[in-house]
Coordinates of C-alpha atoms and ligand atoms in Angstrom, one line a residue:
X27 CA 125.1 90.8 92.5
X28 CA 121.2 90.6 91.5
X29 CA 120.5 88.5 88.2
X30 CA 117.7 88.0 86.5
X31 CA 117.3 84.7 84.4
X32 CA 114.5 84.9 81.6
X33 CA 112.1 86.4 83.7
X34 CA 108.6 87.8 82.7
X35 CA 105.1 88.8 84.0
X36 CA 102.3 89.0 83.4
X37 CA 98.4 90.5 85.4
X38 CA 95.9 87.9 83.6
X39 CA 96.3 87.7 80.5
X40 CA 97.8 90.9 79.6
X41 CA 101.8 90.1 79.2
X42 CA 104.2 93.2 80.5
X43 CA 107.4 92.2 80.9
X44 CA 109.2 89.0 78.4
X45 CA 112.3 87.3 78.7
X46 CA 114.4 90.2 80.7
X47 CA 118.0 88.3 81.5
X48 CA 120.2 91.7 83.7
X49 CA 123.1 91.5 86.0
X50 CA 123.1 94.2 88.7
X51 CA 126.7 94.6 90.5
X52 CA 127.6 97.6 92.9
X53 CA 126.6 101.6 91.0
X54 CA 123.8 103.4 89.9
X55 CA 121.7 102.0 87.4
X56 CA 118.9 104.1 85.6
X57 CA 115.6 102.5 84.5
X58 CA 114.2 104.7 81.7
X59 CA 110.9 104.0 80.0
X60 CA 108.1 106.0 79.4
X61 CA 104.9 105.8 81.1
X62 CA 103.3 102.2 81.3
X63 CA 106.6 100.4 80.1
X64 CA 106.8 98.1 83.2
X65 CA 108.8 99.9 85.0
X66 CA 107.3 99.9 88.6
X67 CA 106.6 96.0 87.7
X68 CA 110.2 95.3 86.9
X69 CA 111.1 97.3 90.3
X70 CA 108.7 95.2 92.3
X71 CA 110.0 92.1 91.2
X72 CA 113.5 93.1 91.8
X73 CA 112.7 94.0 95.3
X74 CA 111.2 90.5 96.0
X75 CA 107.3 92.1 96.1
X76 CA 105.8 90.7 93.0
X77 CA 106.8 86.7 92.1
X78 CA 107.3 86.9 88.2
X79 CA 105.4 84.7 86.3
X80 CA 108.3 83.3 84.2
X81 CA 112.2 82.8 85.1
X82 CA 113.7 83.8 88.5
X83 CA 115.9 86.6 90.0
X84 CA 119.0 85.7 92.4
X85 CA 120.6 87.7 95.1
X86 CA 124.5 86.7 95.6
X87 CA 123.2 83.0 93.4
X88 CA 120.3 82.4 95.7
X89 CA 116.2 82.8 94.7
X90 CA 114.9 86.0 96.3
X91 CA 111.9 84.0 97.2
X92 CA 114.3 81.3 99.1
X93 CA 116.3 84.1 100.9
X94 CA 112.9 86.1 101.9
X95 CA 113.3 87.9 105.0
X96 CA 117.1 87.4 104.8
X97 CA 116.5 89.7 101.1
X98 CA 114.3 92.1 103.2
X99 CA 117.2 93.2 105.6
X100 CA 119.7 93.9 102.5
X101 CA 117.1 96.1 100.6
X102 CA 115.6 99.4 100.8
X103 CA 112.8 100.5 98.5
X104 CA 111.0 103.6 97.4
X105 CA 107.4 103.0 96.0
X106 CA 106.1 104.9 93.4
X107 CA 103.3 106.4 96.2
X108 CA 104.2 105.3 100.1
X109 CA 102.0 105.7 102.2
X110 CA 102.9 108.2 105.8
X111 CA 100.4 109.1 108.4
X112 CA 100.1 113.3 107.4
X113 CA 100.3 113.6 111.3
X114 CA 103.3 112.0 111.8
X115 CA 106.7 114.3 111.9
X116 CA 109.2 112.8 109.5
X117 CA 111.5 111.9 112.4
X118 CA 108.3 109.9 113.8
X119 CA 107.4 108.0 110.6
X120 CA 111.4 107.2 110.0
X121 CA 111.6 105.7 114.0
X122 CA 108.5 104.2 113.7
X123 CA 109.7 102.0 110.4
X124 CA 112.8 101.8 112.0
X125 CA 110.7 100.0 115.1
X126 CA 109.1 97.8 112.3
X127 CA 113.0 96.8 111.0
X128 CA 113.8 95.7 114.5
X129 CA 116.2 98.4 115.0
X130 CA 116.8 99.7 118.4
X131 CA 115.5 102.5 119.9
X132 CA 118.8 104.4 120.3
X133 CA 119.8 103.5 116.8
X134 CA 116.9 104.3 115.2
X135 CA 116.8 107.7 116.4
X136 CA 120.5 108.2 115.6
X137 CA 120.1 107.1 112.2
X138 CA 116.9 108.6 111.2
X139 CA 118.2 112.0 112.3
X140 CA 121.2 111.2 110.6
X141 CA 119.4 110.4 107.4
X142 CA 116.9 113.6 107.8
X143 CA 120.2 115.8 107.6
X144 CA 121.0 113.8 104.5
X145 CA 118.2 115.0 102.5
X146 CA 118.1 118.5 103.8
X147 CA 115.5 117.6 106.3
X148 CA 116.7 118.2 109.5
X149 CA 115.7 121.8 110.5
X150 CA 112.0 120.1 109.6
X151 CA 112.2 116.8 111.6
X152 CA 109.6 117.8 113.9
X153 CA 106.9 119.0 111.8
X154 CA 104.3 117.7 110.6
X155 CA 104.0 116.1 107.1
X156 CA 101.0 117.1 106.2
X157 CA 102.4 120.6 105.3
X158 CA 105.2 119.2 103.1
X159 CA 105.7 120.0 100.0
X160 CA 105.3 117.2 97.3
X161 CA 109.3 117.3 97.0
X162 CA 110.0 117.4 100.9
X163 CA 107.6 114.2 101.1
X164 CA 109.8 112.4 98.6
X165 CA 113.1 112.9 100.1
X166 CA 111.3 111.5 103.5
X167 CA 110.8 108.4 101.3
X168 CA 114.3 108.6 100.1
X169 CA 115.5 108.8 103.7
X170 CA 113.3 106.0 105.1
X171 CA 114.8 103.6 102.2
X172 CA 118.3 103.9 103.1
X173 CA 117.5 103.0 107.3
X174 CA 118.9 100.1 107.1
X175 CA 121.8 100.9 105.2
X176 CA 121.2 98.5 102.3
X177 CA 123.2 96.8 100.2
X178 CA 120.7 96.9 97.1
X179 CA 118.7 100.5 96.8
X180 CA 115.7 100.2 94.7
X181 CA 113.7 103.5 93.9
X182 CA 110.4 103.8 92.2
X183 CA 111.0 107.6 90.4
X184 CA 112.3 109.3 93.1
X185 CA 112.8 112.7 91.6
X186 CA 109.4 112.8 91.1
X187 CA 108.6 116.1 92.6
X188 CA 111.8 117.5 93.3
X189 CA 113.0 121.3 91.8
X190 CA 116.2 121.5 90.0
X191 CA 118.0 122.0 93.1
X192 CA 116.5 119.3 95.1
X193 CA 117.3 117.1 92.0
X194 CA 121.2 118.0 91.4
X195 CA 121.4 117.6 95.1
X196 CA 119.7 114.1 94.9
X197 CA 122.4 113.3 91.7
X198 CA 125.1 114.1 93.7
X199 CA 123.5 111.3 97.2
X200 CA 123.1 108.7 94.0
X201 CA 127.0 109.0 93.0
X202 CA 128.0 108.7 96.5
X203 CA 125.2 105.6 97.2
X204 CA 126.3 103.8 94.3
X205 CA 130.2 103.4 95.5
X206 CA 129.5 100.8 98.1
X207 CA 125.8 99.1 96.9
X208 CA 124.1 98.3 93.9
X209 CA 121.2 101.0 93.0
X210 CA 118.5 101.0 90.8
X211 CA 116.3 103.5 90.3
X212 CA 113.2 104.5 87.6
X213 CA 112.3 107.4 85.8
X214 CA 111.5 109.1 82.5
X215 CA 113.4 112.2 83.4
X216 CA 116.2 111.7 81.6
X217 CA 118.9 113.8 83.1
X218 CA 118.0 112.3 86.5
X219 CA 120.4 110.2 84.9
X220 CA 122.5 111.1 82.4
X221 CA 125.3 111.8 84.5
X222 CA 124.9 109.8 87.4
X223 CA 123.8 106.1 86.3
X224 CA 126.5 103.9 85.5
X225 CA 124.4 102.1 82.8
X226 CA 120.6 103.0 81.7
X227 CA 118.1 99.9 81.7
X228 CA 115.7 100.6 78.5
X229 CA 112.4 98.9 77.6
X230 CA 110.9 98.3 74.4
X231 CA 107.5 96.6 74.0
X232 CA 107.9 94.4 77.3
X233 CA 111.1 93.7 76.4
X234 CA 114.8 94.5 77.3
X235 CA 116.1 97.0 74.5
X236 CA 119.4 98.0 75.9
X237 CA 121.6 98.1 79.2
X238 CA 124.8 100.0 78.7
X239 CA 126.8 103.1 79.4
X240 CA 125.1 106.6 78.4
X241 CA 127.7 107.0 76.3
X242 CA 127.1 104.1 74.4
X243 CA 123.7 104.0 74.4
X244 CA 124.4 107.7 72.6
X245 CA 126.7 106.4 70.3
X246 CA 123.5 104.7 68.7
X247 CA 122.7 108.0 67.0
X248 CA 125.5 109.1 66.4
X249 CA 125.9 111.3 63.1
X250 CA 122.2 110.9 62.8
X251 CA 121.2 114.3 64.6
X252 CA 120.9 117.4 63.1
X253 CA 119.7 121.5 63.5
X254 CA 118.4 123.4 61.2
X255 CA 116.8 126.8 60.6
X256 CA 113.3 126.4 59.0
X257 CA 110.4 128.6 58.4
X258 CA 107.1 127.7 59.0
X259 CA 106.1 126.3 55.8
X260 CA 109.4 123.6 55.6
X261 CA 108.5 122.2 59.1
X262 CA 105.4 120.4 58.0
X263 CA 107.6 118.3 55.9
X264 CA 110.3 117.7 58.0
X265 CA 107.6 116.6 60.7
X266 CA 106.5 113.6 58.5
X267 CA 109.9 113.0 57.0
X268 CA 112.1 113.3 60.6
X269 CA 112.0 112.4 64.3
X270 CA 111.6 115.6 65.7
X271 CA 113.4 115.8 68.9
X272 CA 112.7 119.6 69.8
X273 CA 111.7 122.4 68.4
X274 CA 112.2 126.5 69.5
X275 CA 110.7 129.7 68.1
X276 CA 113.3 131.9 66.3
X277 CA 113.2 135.2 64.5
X278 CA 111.6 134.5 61.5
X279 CA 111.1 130.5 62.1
X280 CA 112.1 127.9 63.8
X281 CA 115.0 125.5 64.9
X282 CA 114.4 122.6 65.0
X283 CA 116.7 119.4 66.2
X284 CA 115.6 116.4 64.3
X285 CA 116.5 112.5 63.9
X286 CA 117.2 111.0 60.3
X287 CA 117.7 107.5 59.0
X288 CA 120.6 105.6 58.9
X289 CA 122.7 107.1 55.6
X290 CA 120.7 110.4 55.1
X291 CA 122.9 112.5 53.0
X292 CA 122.6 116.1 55.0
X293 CA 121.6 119.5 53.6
X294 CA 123.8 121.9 53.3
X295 CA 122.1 124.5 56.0
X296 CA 122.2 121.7 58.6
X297 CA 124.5 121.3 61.4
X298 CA 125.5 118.1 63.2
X299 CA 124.8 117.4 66.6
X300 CA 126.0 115.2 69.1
X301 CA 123.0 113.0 70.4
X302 CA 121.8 112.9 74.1
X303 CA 120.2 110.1 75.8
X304 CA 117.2 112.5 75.6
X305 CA 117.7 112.3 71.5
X306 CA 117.9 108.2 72.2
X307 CA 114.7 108.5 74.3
X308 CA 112.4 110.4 72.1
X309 CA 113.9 109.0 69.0
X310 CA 112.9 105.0 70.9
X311 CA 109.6 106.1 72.6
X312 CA 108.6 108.3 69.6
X313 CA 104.9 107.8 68.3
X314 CA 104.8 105.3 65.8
X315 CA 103.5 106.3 62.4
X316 CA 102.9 104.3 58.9
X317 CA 106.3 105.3 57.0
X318 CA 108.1 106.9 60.0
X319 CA 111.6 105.2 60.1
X320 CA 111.6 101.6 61.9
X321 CA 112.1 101.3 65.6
X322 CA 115.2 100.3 67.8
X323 CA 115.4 96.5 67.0
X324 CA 117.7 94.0 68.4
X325 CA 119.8 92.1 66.1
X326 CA 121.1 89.0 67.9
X327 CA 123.5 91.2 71.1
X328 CA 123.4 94.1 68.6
X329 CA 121.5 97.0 69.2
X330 CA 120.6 99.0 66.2
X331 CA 118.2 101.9 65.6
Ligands
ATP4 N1 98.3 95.1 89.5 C1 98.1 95.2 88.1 N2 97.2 94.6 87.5 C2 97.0 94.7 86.2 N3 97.7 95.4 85.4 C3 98.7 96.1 85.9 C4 99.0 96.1 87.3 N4 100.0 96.9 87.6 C5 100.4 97.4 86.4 N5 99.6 96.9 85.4 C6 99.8 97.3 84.0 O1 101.1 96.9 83.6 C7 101.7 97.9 82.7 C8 103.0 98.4 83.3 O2 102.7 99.1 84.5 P1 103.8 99.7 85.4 O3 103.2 100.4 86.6 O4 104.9 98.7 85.7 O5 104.5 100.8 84.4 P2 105.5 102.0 84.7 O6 106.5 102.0 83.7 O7 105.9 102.0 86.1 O8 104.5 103.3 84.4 P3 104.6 104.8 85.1 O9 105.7 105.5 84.4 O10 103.3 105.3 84.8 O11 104.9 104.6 86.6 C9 100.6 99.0 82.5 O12 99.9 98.7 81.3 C10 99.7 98.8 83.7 O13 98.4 99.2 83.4
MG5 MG1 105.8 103.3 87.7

């Protein structure tokens, strides 16, 4: 179990993360947050690289910066950019970090080649990296943070790169990682995990906005989401009066799929949706505006939108 108590940070004076108290136990969790939220901040601290400035986070009860090394050998961790020499082969770089683990030989080569087939990588092993595509490169990085089998997976949007095929593939290693260890992982594509996080991390402003089921976290909008047909002169007013959470061409106008506040009575012409946790996202993240509805606020343990 990783817990954080209270923790924050901060670079100088500029304040990113406040008062974030989470319990991590064995599954897939799913850190979503748009660009700039903190979410490569919150991975860092997680993964014992960055102290925070405020508060402390606990492996199995004990301070990640008393168990240090100890931490090192349970944990695997994508970065957001890792570095690779371009000359290396992928079987090279993953023996190599293996070597720096204090594997042995005969394991490390067993388990890299292993972990190359996991990610579709074995027919490549023993080419070079500098002509991998940006996907391939990820799921090297993917392979390298699982070497030492760890008990907490941390990764820094690793879908990043990865087409639709790649990505279900990578959905279906998550499920099947998050049975036996506790993983974390950050993006702002939100069907990287929809369907295979457990529970979905959110950020607001710094803060911690919600940490619960998809389902749930759904449920928030419920009966608030709506279609309609519009033509090209009605859209400018719903843009101003809506959330507007996507829009297609149709003969003869639009449809659009919109947000509206709480107790809304519904046209006639529009039809009732069931909200997504993309709906949640882009209704959360939206772009703030003077008289757009109010944000997702937290009332006491309630969370509202
Ligand atoms: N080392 C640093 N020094 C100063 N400011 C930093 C540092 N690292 C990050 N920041 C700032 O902290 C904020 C959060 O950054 P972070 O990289 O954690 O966000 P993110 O959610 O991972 O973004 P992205 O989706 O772009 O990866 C940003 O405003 C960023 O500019
Ligand atoms: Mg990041």
């Amino acid at each position: 179990m990783l817990t954080v108590h209270g923790v924050g940070k901060r670079y100088g004076n500029a304040r990113v993360l406040e008062g974030l108290d989470l319990e991590f136990g064995k599954g897939v969790y799913g850190l979503l947050a748009p660009n700039g939220a903190g979410k490569t901040t919150l991975l860092k601290l997680l993964a014992g690289l960055l102290p925070p400035t405020e508060g402390e986070i606990l492996y199995e009860g004990q301070p990640l910066a008393v168990l240090d090394e100890r931490y090192r050998l349970i944990l695997g961790y994508l970065p957001q950019r890792f570095g690779y020499y371009p000359n290396d082969t992928p079987l090279k770089y993953m023996q190599y970090l293996a070597a720096i683990k204090g594997m042995d030989r005969r394991k490390a080569l067993s388990r890299s080649e292993e972990l190359l087939d996991l990610v579709a990588l074995g027919e490549v092993k023993h080419k070079k990296m500098k002509t991998f595509s940006g996907g391939m490169i990820q799921r090297v990085g993917i392979a390298q943070a699982l070497l030492n089998d760890p008990r907490v997976l941390i990764l820094d949007e690793p879908t990043a790169g990865l087409d639709p095929k790649e990505r279900a593939r990578f959905r279906s290693l998550l499920t099947q990682l998050g049975r036996q260890r506790t993983v974390i992982l950050s993006t702002h594509v939100v069907s990287d995990v929809e369907s295979a996080a457990n529970e979905i991390v959110m950020l607001q402003g710094g803060k911690l906005w919600v940490k619960d089921h998809p389902e749930a976290i759904c449920k928030l909008l419920a009966g608030r989401v709506y279609e309609a047909q519009l033509t090209d002169t009605e859209i400018e007013d719903f843009r101003t009066r809506y959330v507007l959470l996507g829009e297609r061409s149709e003969p003869g106008g639009w449809k659009l799929r919109f947000a509206v506040e709480d107790g809304t009575v519904p046209a006639d012409s529009w039809q009732g949706v069931e909200p997504g946790l993309e709906d949640v996202f882009l209704y959360v993240y939206r772009d703030r505006q003077p008289g757009n509805v109010p944000s997702g606020t937290i009332w006491g343990d309630e969370v509202r939108l």
